[in-house]
N, CA, C and O atoms as a printed pandas DataFrame, in Angstrom:
     atom_number atom_name residue_name chain_id  residue_number  x_coord  y_coord  z_coord
0              1         N          MET        A               1   -5.346   29.827   12.306
1              2        CA          MET        A               1   -5.212   28.936   11.234
2              3         C          MET        A               1   -3.808   28.300   11.166
3              4         O          MET        A               1   -2.824   29.031   11.277
4              5         N          ASP        A               2   -3.681   27.056   10.999
5              6        CA          ASP        A               2   -2.381   26.367   11.003
6              7         C          ASP        A               2   -2.027   26.010    9.611
7              8         O          ASP        A               2   -2.193   24.869    9.179
8              9         N          ASP        A               3   -1.519   27.016    8.881
9             10        CA          ASP        A               3   -1.053   26.774    7.532
10            11         C          ASP        A               3    0.411   26.323    7.563
11            12         O          ASP        A               3    1.200   26.878    8.326
12            13         N          GLU        A               4    0.794   25.320    6.743
13            14        CA          GLU        A               4    2.163   24.844    6.682
14            15         C          GLU        A               4    2.999   25.862    5.871
15            16         O          GLU        A               4    2.480   26.511    4.963
16            17         N          PRO        A               5    4.254   25.987    6.198
17            18        CA          PRO        A               5    5.064   26.881    5.384
18            19         C          PRO        A               5    5.157   26.515    3.904
19            20         O          PRO        A               5    5.166   25.331    3.567
20            21         N          LEU        A               6    5.223   27.464    3.055
21            22        CA          LEU        A               6    5.292   27.152    1.631
22            23         C          LEU        A               6    6.469   26.299    1.250
23            24         O          LEU        A               6    6.345   25.484    0.336
24            25         N          LYS        A               7    7.573   26.434    1.878
25            26        CA          LYS        A               7    8.796   25.634    1.661
26            27         C          LYS        A               7    8.417   24.116    1.873
27            28         O          LYS        A               7    8.744   23.277    1.034
28            29         N          ASP        A               8    7.739   23.793    2.984
29            30        CA          ASP        A               8    7.377   22.400    3.326
30            31         C          ASP        A               8    6.447   21.861    2.349
31            32         O          ASP        A               8    6.564   20.697    1.964
32            33         N          TRP        A               9    5.444   22.700    1.885
33            34        CA          TRP        A               9    4.480   22.283    0.904
34            35         C          TRP        A               9    5.184   21.964   -0.443
35            36         O          TRP        A               9    4.895   20.948   -1.075
36            37         N          ALA        A              10    6.094   22.836   -0.857
37            38        CA          ALA        A              10    6.801   22.596   -2.105
38            39         C          ALA        A              10    7.676   21.348   -2.090
39            40         O          ALA        A              10    7.757   20.632   -3.089
40            41         N          GLU        A              11    8.324   21.087   -0.975
41            42        CA          GLU        A              11    9.106   19.876   -0.826
42            43         C          GLU        A              11    8.213   18.626   -0.897
43            44         O          GLU        A              11    8.575   17.655   -1.562
44            45         N          ARG        A              12    7.099   18.634   -0.249
45            46        CA          ARG        A              12    6.214   17.578   -0.298
46            47         C          ARG        A              12    5.645   17.318   -1.759
47            48         O          ARG        A              12    5.582   16.181   -2.228
48            49         N          ARG        A              13    5.254   18.403   -2.413
49            50        CA          ARG        A              13    4.772   18.335   -3.791
50            51         C          ARG        A              13    5.900   17.789   -4.699
51            52         O          ARG        A              13    5.652   16.871   -5.481
52            53         N          ASP        A              14    7.119   18.328   -4.612
53            54        CA          ASP        A              14    8.207   17.892   -5.469
54            55         C          ASP        A              14    8.592   16.464   -5.201
55            56         O          ASP        A              14    9.103   15.788   -6.094
56            57         N          GLY        A              15    8.367   15.996   -4.029
57            58        CA          GLY        A              15    8.684   14.580   -3.732
58            59         C          GLY        A              15    7.855   13.593   -4.498
59            60         O          GLY        A              15    8.244   12.434   -4.643
60            61         N          LYS        A              16    6.736   14.019   -4.983
61            62        CA          LYS        A              16    5.834   13.175   -5.776
62            63         C          LYS        A              16    6.109   13.194   -7.247
63            64         O          LYS        A              16    5.559   12.370   -7.979
64            65         N          ILE        A              17    6.952   14.115   -7.725
65            66        CA          ILE        A              17    7.244   14.183   -9.195
66            67         C          ILE        A              17    7.981   12.951   -9.572
67            68         O          ILE        A              17    8.898   12.510   -8.879
68            69         N          GLY        A              18    7.562   12.378  -10.715
69            70        CA          GLY        A              18    8.160   11.105  -11.192
70            71         C          GLY        A              18    7.453    9.884  -10.783
71            72         O          GLY        A              18    7.835    8.795  -11.210
72            73         N          ARG        A              19    6.408    9.989   -9.951
73            74        CA          ARG        A              19    5.588    8.879   -9.521
74            75         C          ARG        A              19    4.858    8.272  -10.743
75            76         O          ARG        A              19    4.348    9.001  -11.593
76            77         N          LEU        A              20    4.818    6.926  -10.813
77            78        CA          LEU        A              20    4.111    6.305  -11.961
78            79         C          LEU        A              20    2.825    5.664  -11.504
79            80         O          LEU        A              20    2.665    5.333  -10.329
80            81         N          ARG        A              21    1.926    5.492  -12.417
81            82        CA          ARG        A              21    0.707    4.793  -12.207
82            83         C          ARG        A              21    0.299    4.131  -13.519
83            84         O          ARG        A              21    0.626    4.618  -14.602
84            85         N          ALA        A              22   -0.428    2.999  -13.408
85            86        CA          ALA        A              22   -0.922    2.345  -14.644
86            87         C          ALA        A              22   -2.474    2.534  -14.717
87            88         O          ALA        A              22   -3.205    2.335  -13.747
88            89         N          VAL        A              23   -2.903    2.921  -15.909
89            90        CA          VAL        A              23   -4.331    3.223  -16.182
90            91         C          VAL        A              23   -4.768    2.276  -17.260
91            92         O          VAL        A              23   -4.137    2.245  -18.317
92            93         N          PRO        A              24   -5.827    1.488  -17.057
93            94        CA          PRO        A              24   -6.299    0.593  -18.173
94            95         C          PRO        A              24   -6.809    1.485  -19.314
95            96         O          PRO        A              24   -7.342    2.582  -19.153
96            97         N          VAL        A              25   -6.576    0.868  -20.502
97            98        CA          VAL        A              25   -7.043    1.570  -21.749
98            99         C          VAL        A              25   -8.455    0.853  -21.998
99           100         O          VAL        A              25   -8.524   -0.288  -22.456
100          101         N          VAL        A              26   -9.539    1.598  -21.668
101          102        CA          VAL        A              26  -10.867    1.065  -21.760
102          103         C          VAL        A              26  -11.786    2.104  -22.409
103          104         O          VAL        A              26  -11.524    3.305  -22.338
104          105         N          SER        A              27  -12.793    1.662  -22.999
105          106        CA          SER        A              27  -13.837    2.593  -23.532
106          107         C          SER        A              27  -14.962    2.706  -22.572
107          108         O          SER        A              27  -15.130    1.846  -21.707
108          109         N          GLY        A              28  -15.720    3.715  -22.691
109          110        CA          GLY        A              28  -16.817    3.856  -21.805
110          111         C          GLY        A              28  -16.711    4.872  -20.715
111          112         O          GLY        A              28  -16.313    6.002  -20.999
112          113         N          ASP        A              29  -17.034    4.561  -19.496
113          114        CA          ASP        A              29  -17.017    5.485  -18.380
114          115         C          ASP        A              29  -15.595    5.934  -17.966
115          116         O          ASP        A              29  -15.449    6.942  -17.274
116          117         N          GLY        A              30  -14.619    5.242  -18.357
117          118        CA          GLY        A              30  -13.288    5.661  -18.010
118          119         C          GLY        A              30  -12.529    4.544  -17.213
119          120         O          GLY        A              30  -13.019    3.417  -17.134
120          121         N          PRO        A              31  -11.429    4.832  -16.671
121          122        CA          PRO        A              31  -10.634    3.794  -15.984
122          123         C          PRO        A              31  -11.404    3.270  -14.754
123          124         O          PRO        A              31  -12.183    3.977  -14.115
124          125         N          ARG        A              32  -11.140    2.027  -14.479
125          126        CA          ARG        A              32  -11.683    1.307  -13.323
126          127         C          ARG        A              32  -10.528    0.825  -12.475
127          128         O          ARG        A              32   -9.374    1.180  -12.719
128          129         N          GLY        A              33  -10.836    0.024  -11.490
129          130        CA          GLY        A              33   -9.789   -0.608  -10.634
130          131         C          GLY        A              33   -8.882   -1.459  -11.400
131          132         O          GLY        A              33   -9.251   -1.986  -12.449
132          133         N          ALA        A              34   -7.645   -1.623  -10.891
133          134        CA          ALA        A              34   -6.586   -2.367  -11.635
134          135         C          ALA        A              34   -7.002   -3.863  -11.748
135          136         O          ALA        A              34   -6.649   -4.517  -12.729
136          137         N          HIS        A              35   -7.736   -4.397  -10.771
137          138        CA          HIS        A              35   -8.076   -5.814  -10.814
138          139         C          HIS        A              35   -9.217   -6.120  -11.856
139          140         O          HIS        A              35   -9.506   -7.285  -12.127
140          141         N          VAL        A              36   -9.819   -5.119  -12.395
141          142        CA          VAL        A              36  -10.923   -5.291  -13.418
142          143         C          VAL        A              36  -10.203   -5.412  -14.771
143          144         O          VAL        A              36   -9.422   -4.549  -15.171
144          145         N          ARG        A              37  -10.492   -6.476  -15.424
145          146        CA          ARG        A              37   -9.883   -6.820  -16.802
146          147         C          ARG        A              37   -8.388   -6.772  -16.709
147          148         O          ARG        A              37   -7.793   -5.858  -17.280
148          149         N          PRO        A              38   -7.738   -7.680  -16.038
149          150        CA          PRO        A              38   -6.257   -7.674  -15.965
150          151         C          PRO        A              38   -5.596   -7.936  -17.290
151          152         O          PRO        A              38   -4.398   -7.690  -17.430
152          153         N          GLU        A              39   -6.341   -8.435  -18.289
153          154        CA          GLU        A              39   -5.748   -8.690  -19.594
154          155         C          GLU        A              39   -5.762   -7.394  -20.475
155          156         O          GLU        A              39   -5.128   -7.373  -21.530
156          157         N          ALA        A              40   -6.452   -6.364  -20.064
157          158        CA          ALA        A              40   -6.540   -5.088  -20.869
158          159         C          ALA        A              40   -5.146   -4.374  -20.872
159          160         O          ALA        A              40   -4.394   -4.423  -19.899
160          161         N          PRO        A              41   -4.876   -3.758  -21.945
161          162        CA          PRO        A              41   -3.606   -2.969  -22.051
162          163         C          PRO        A              41   -3.686   -1.823  -21.112
163          164         O          PRO        A              41   -4.763   -1.320  -20.791
164          165         N          ARG        A              42   -2.463   -1.390  -20.650
165          166        CA          ARG        A              42   -2.349   -0.301  -19.698
166          167         C          ARG        A              42   -1.424    0.797  -20.248
167          168         O          ARG        A              42   -0.454    0.518  -20.952
168          169         N          VAL        A              43   -1.746    2.025  -19.913
169          170        CA          VAL        A              43   -0.869    3.199  -20.172
170          171         C          VAL        A              43   -0.226    3.528  -18.866
171          172         O          VAL        A              43   -0.905    3.739  -17.862
172          173         N          ILE        A              44    1.167    3.579  -18.870
173          174        CA          ILE        A              44    1.846    3.975  -17.719
174          175         C          ILE        A              44    2.016    5.505  -17.737
175          176         O          ILE        A              44    2.640    6.046  -18.649
176          177         N          GLU        A              45    1.480    6.181  -16.764
177          178        CA          GLU        A              45    1.506    7.649  -16.691
178          179         C          GLU        A              45    2.507    8.077  -15.567
179          180         O          GLU        A              45    2.704    7.394  -14.562
180          181         N          ARG        A              46    3.114    9.256  -15.827
181          182        CA          ARG        A              46    4.097    9.841  -14.875
182          183         C          ARG        A              46    3.532   11.141  -14.488
183          184         O          ARG        A              46    2.991   11.885  -15.306
184          185         N          TRP        A              47    3.665   11.426  -13.180
185          186        CA          TRP        A              47    3.226   12.717  -12.555
186          187         C          TRP        A              47    4.347   13.693  -12.736
187          188         O          TRP        A              47    5.453   13.432  -12.262
188          189         N          ASN        A              48    4.114   14.868  -13.432
189          190        CA          ASN        A              48    5.145   15.832  -13.648
190          191         C          ASN        A              48    5.077   17.025  -12.747
191          192         O          ASN        A              48    5.762   18.024  -12.966
192          193         N          GLY        A              49    4.218   16.922  -11.691
193          194        CA          GLY        A              49    4.101   18.017  -10.770
194          195         C          GLY        A              49    2.815   18.792  -10.990
195          196         O          GLY        A              49    2.395   19.512  -10.084
196          197         N          HIS        A              50    2.184   18.689  -12.112
197          198        CA          HIS        A              50    0.947   19.352  -12.478
198          199         C          HIS        A              50   -0.151   18.457  -13.060
199          200         O          HIS        A              50   -1.343   18.684  -12.850
200          201         N          THR        A              51    0.281   17.459  -13.781
201          202        CA          THR        A              51   -0.657   16.575  -14.446
202          203         C          THR        A              51    0.003   15.236  -14.719
203          204         O          THR        A              51    1.223   15.081  -14.662
204          205         N          TRP        A              52   -0.884   14.256  -15.023
205          206        CA          TRP        A              52   -0.344   12.885  -15.376
206          207         C          TRP        A              52   -0.139   12.955  -16.843
207          208         O          TRP        A              52   -1.012   13.390  -17.595
208          209         N          GLU        A              53    1.100   12.495  -17.280
209          210        CA          GLU        A              53    1.419   12.506  -18.693
210          211         C          GLU        A              53    1.839   11.115  -19.137
211          212         O          GLU        A              53    2.483   10.431  -18.342
212          213         N          PRO        A              54    1.521   10.620  -20.376
213          214        CA          PRO        A              54    1.897    9.310  -20.809
214          215         C          PRO        A              54    3.411    9.099  -20.765
215          216         O          PRO        A              54    4.192    9.953  -21.184
216          217         N          HIS        A              55    3.794    7.947  -20.249
217          218        CA          HIS        A              55    5.140    7.622  -20.059
218          219         C          HIS        A              55    5.602    6.344  -20.788
219          220         O          HIS        A              55    6.693    6.270  -21.354
220          221         N          ALA        A              56    4.673    5.315  -20.735
221          222        CA          ALA        A              56    5.010    4.006  -21.382
222          223         C          ALA        A              56    3.737    3.249  -21.677
223          224         O          ALA        A              56    2.657    3.731  -21.334
224          225         N          PHE        A              57    3.810    2.121  -22.278
225          226        CA          PHE        A              57    2.644    1.304  -22.560
226          227         C          PHE        A              57    2.969   -0.112  -22.101
227          228         O          PHE        A              57    4.105   -0.576  -22.204
228          229         N          ALA        A              58    1.921   -0.797  -21.581
229          230        CA          ALA        A              58    2.116   -2.184  -21.116
230          231         C          ALA        A              58    0.973   -3.025  -21.746
231          232         O          ALA        A              58   -0.138   -2.522  -21.911
232          233         N          ALA        A              59    1.235   -4.248  -22.080
233          234        CA          ALA        A              59    0.264   -5.122  -22.757
234          235         C          ALA        A              59   -0.815   -5.551  -21.822
235          236         O          ALA        A              59   -1.963   -5.652  -22.252
236          237         N          ASP        A              60   -0.529   -5.817  -20.545
237          238        CA          ASP        A              60   -1.545   -6.176  -19.497
238          239         C          ASP        A              60   -1.070   -5.780  -18.147
239          240         O          ASP        A              60   -0.066   -5.086  -17.988
240          241         N          LEU        A              61   -1.819   -6.238  -17.158
241          242        CA          LEU        A              61   -1.545   -5.844  -15.781
242          243         C          LEU        A              61   -0.241   -6.362  -15.261
243          244         O          LEU        A              61    0.415   -5.680  -14.475
244          245         N          ALA        A              62    0.166   -7.548  -15.668
245          246        CA          ALA        A              62    1.398   -8.166  -15.226
246          247         C          ALA        A              62    2.605   -7.354  -15.729
247          248         O          ALA        A              62    3.563   -7.111  -14.994
248          249         N          ASP        A              63    2.527   -6.946  -17.000
249          250        CA          ASP        A              63    3.625   -6.081  -17.594
250          251         C          ASP        A              63    3.640   -4.754  -16.881
251          252         O          ASP        A              63    4.715   -4.234  -16.579
252          253         N          ALA        A              64    2.513   -4.204  -16.609
253          254        CA          ALA        A              64    2.477   -2.899  -15.929
254          255         C          ALA        A              64    3.039   -3.013  -14.528
255          256         O          ALA        A              64    3.754   -2.103  -14.109
256          257         N          LYS        A              65    2.778   -4.028  -13.802
257          258        CA          LYS        A              65    3.392   -4.199  -12.484
258          259         C          LYS        A              65    4.885   -4.332  -12.548
259          260         O          LYS        A              65    5.603   -3.853  -11.671
260          261         N          ALA        A              66    5.359   -4.991  -13.601
261          262        CA          ALA        A              66    6.874   -5.099  -13.752
262          263         C          ALA        A              66    7.479   -3.789  -13.964
263          264         O          ALA        A              66    8.614   -3.579  -13.535
264          265         N          VAL        A              67    6.798   -2.852  -14.613
265          266        CA          VAL        A              67    7.331   -1.522  -14.836
266          267         C          VAL        A              67    7.243   -0.670  -13.573
267          268         O          VAL        A              67    8.180    0.047  -13.222
268          269         N          LEU        A              68    6.062   -0.766  -12.877
269          270        CA          LEU        A              68    5.858    0.031  -11.646
270          271         C          LEU        A              68    6.642   -0.455  -10.470
271          272         O          LEU        A              68    7.024    0.349   -9.619
272          273         N          TYR        A              69    6.895   -1.713  -10.383
273          274        CA          TYR        A              69    7.567   -2.281   -9.230
274          275         C          TYR        A              69    8.766   -3.194   -9.663
275          276         O          TYR        A              69    8.721   -4.414   -9.505
276          277         N          PRO        A              70    9.784   -2.580  -10.189
277          278        CA          PRO        A              70   10.877   -3.417  -10.692
278          279         C          PRO        A              70   11.626   -4.238   -9.602
279          280         O          PRO        A              70   12.168   -5.311   -9.865
280          281         N          GLU        A              71   11.625   -3.688   -8.395
281          282        CA          GLU        A              71   12.307   -4.356   -7.353
282          283         C          GLU        A              71   11.602   -5.621   -6.887
283          284         O          GLU        A              71   12.214   -6.418   -6.176
284          285         N          ALA        A              72   10.342   -5.842   -7.254
285          286        CA          ALA        A              72    9.589   -7.112   -6.867
286          287         C          ALA        A              72   10.121   -8.244   -7.678
287          288         O          ALA        A              72   10.020   -9.380   -7.214
288          289         N          GLY        A              73   10.688   -8.048   -8.869
289          290        CA          GLY        A              73   11.183   -9.166   -9.666
290          291         C          GLY        A              73   12.584   -9.620   -9.317
291          292         O          GLY        A              73   13.046  -10.634   -9.842
292          293         N          GLU        A              74   13.293   -8.880   -8.423
293          294        CA          GLU        A              74   14.605   -9.286   -8.012
294          295         C          GLU        A              74   14.537  -10.194   -6.821
295          296         O          GLU        A              74   13.611  -10.045   -6.023
296          297         N          PRO        A              75   15.448  -11.129   -6.635
297          298        CA          PRO        A              75   15.437  -12.024   -5.398
298          299         C          PRO        A              75   15.689  -11.144   -4.194
299          300         O          PRO        A              75   16.402  -10.143   -4.259
300          301         N          PRO        A              76   15.061  -11.563   -3.059
301          302        CA          PRO        A              76   15.267  -10.786   -1.845
302          303         C          PRO        A              76   16.700  -10.835   -1.404
303          304         O          PRO        A              76   17.408  -11.829   -1.561
304          305         N          SER        A              77   17.110   -9.683   -0.827
305          306        CA          SER        A              77   18.542   -9.649   -0.312
306          307         C          SER        A              77   18.526  -10.393    1.025
307          308         O          SER        A              77   17.512  -10.534    1.709
308          309         N          ALA        A              78   19.749  -10.860    1.339
309          310        CA          ALA        A              78   19.929  -11.606    2.609
310          311         C          ALA        A              78   19.990  -10.627    3.739
311          312         O          ALA        A              78   21.056  -10.113    4.080
312          313         N          GLY        A              79   18.795  -10.358    4.344
313          314        CA          GLY        A              79   18.686   -9.410    5.464
314          315         C          GLY        A              79   18.622  -10.170    6.695
315          316         O          GLY        A              79   18.889  -11.371    6.686
316          317         N          PRO        A              80   18.266   -9.520    7.829
317          318        CA          PRO        A              80   18.144  -10.125    9.091
318          319         C          PRO        A              80   16.995  -11.152    9.099
319          320         O          PRO        A              80   15.915  -10.888    8.570
320          321         N          VAL        A              81   17.250  -12.337    9.713
321          322        CA          VAL        A              81   16.270  -13.331    9.825
322          323         C          VAL        A              81   15.347  -13.097   10.989
323          324         O          VAL        A              81   15.822  -12.906   12.109
324          325         N          PRO        A              82   14.011  -13.103   10.770
325          326        CA          PRO        A              82   13.114  -12.840   11.949
326          327         C          PRO        A              82   13.203  -13.959   12.952
327          328         O          PRO        A              82   13.360  -15.129   12.603
328          329         N          LYS        A              83   13.097  -13.570   14.219
329          330        CA          LYS        A              83   13.214  -14.576   15.323
330          331         C          LYS        A              83   11.880  -15.259   15.436
331          332         O          LYS        A              83   10.830  -14.615   15.429
332          333         N          PRO        A              84   11.930  -16.632   15.545
333          334        CA          PRO        A              84   10.689  -17.310   15.781
334          335         C          PRO        A              84   10.150  -17.035   17.212
335          336         O          PRO        A              84   10.896  -16.593   18.086
336          337         N          LEU        A              85    8.870  -17.297   17.428
337          338        CA          LEU        A              85    8.267  -17.105   18.785
338          339         C          LEU        A              85    8.910  -18.028   19.722
339          340         O          LEU        A              85    9.043  -19.219   19.441
340          341         N          GLY        A              86    9.313  -17.521   20.821
341          342        CA          GLY        A              86    9.913  -18.348   21.873
342          343         C          GLY        A              86    8.835  -18.988   22.699
343          344         O          GLY        A              86    7.650  -18.666   22.612
344          345         N          SER        A              87    9.312  -19.926   23.518
345          346        CA          SER        A              87    8.301  -20.628   24.459
346          347         C          SER        A              87    7.956  -19.609   25.574
347          348         O          SER        A              87    8.698  -18.676   25.881
348          349         N          GLY        A              88    6.829  -19.859   26.117
349          350        CA          GLY        A              88    6.404  -19.014   27.212
350          351         C          GLY        A              88    4.956  -19.127   27.456
351          352         O          GLY        A              88    4.251  -19.795   26.700
352          353         N          THR        A              89    4.473  -18.495   28.494
353          354        CA          THR        A              89    3.077  -18.572   28.862
354          355         C          THR        A              89    2.476  -17.169   28.841
355          356         O          THR        A              89    1.854  -16.718   29.803
356          357         N          GLY        A              90    2.674  -16.527   27.759
357          358        CA          GLY        A              90    2.161  -15.148   27.626
358          359         C          GLY        A              90    0.619  -15.154   27.646
359          360         O          GLY        A              90   -0.003  -16.216   27.627
360          361         N          ARG        A              91    0.048  -14.019   27.682
361          362        CA          ARG        A              91   -1.335  -13.835   27.813
362          363         C          ARG        A              91   -2.174  -14.601   26.702
363          364         O          ARG        A              91   -3.225  -15.188   26.957
364          365         N          HIS        A              92   -1.617  -14.535   25.491
365          366        CA          HIS        A              92   -2.404  -15.083   24.340
366          367         C          HIS        A              92   -1.832  -16.429   23.861
367          368         O          HIS        A              92   -2.159  -16.894   22.770
368          369         N          ARG        A              93   -0.983  -17.040   24.682
369          370        CA          ARG        A              93   -0.439  -18.343   24.327
370          371         C          ARG        A              93   -1.330  -19.496   24.791
371          372         O          ARG        A              93   -1.998  -19.403   25.820
372          373         N          LYS        A              94   -1.330  -20.557   24.035
373          374        CA          LYS        A              94   -2.082  -21.717   24.441
374          375         C          LYS        A              94   -1.285  -22.498   25.481
375          376         O          LYS        A              94   -0.062  -22.584   25.369
376          377         N          PRO        A              95   -1.923  -23.050   26.456
377          378        CA          PRO        A              95   -1.171  -23.853   27.483
378          379         C          PRO        A              95   -0.707  -25.111   26.793
379          380         O          PRO        A              95   -1.266  -25.529   25.779
380          381         N          PRO        A              96    0.360  -25.730   27.377
381          382        CA          PRO        A              96    0.793  -27.063   26.805
382          383         C          PRO        A              96   -0.318  -28.061   26.868
383          384         O          PRO        A              96   -1.223  -27.953   27.696
384          385         N          ALA        A              97   -0.250  -29.049   25.981
385          386        CA          ALA        A              97   -1.303  -30.078   25.862
386          387         C          ALA        A              97   -1.553  -30.893   27.129
387          388         O          ALA        A              97   -2.664  -31.373   27.353
388          389         N          GLY        A              98   -0.503  -31.051   27.968
389          390        CA          GLY        A              98   -0.616  -31.852   29.161
390          391         C          GLY        A              98   -1.352  -31.205   30.318
391          392         O          GLY        A              98   -1.588  -31.878   31.322
392          393         N          ARG        A              99   -1.720  -29.958   30.237
393          394        CA          ARG        A              99   -2.362  -29.258   31.394
394          395         C          ARG        A              99   -3.756  -29.262   31.314
395          396         O          ARG        A              99   -4.426  -28.723   32.195
C-alpha cells in the first residue's frame, strides 16, 4: 500500500484553509451551479479545515466574483509580451497564396 506520510497530508490539508466559495441562497433542493440565477444573493463561505463557515454576503454573482477574485479587477501588470508567430512552412501552416 502506498500511503502518503502524515506530514505531507497535513500540509496539503492546511494549504486549503482560508479558501473561499460562493453559494447561492436558494430554497428547495439546495445550491445549484453558479451560472443558474446570477441575480440571486450569495453567501461567501470560508473553509476552516473541517467545514465551510459563513464569511460574507454578496448581493449577486458579480459581487461574489469581486470578493472571490479581487485580482481580476486590477489592471494587468506590464509583463512579457508574447511573441507573434513567425513566418515559416511548418507542418500546420498554410502555404502562401501564390503557390
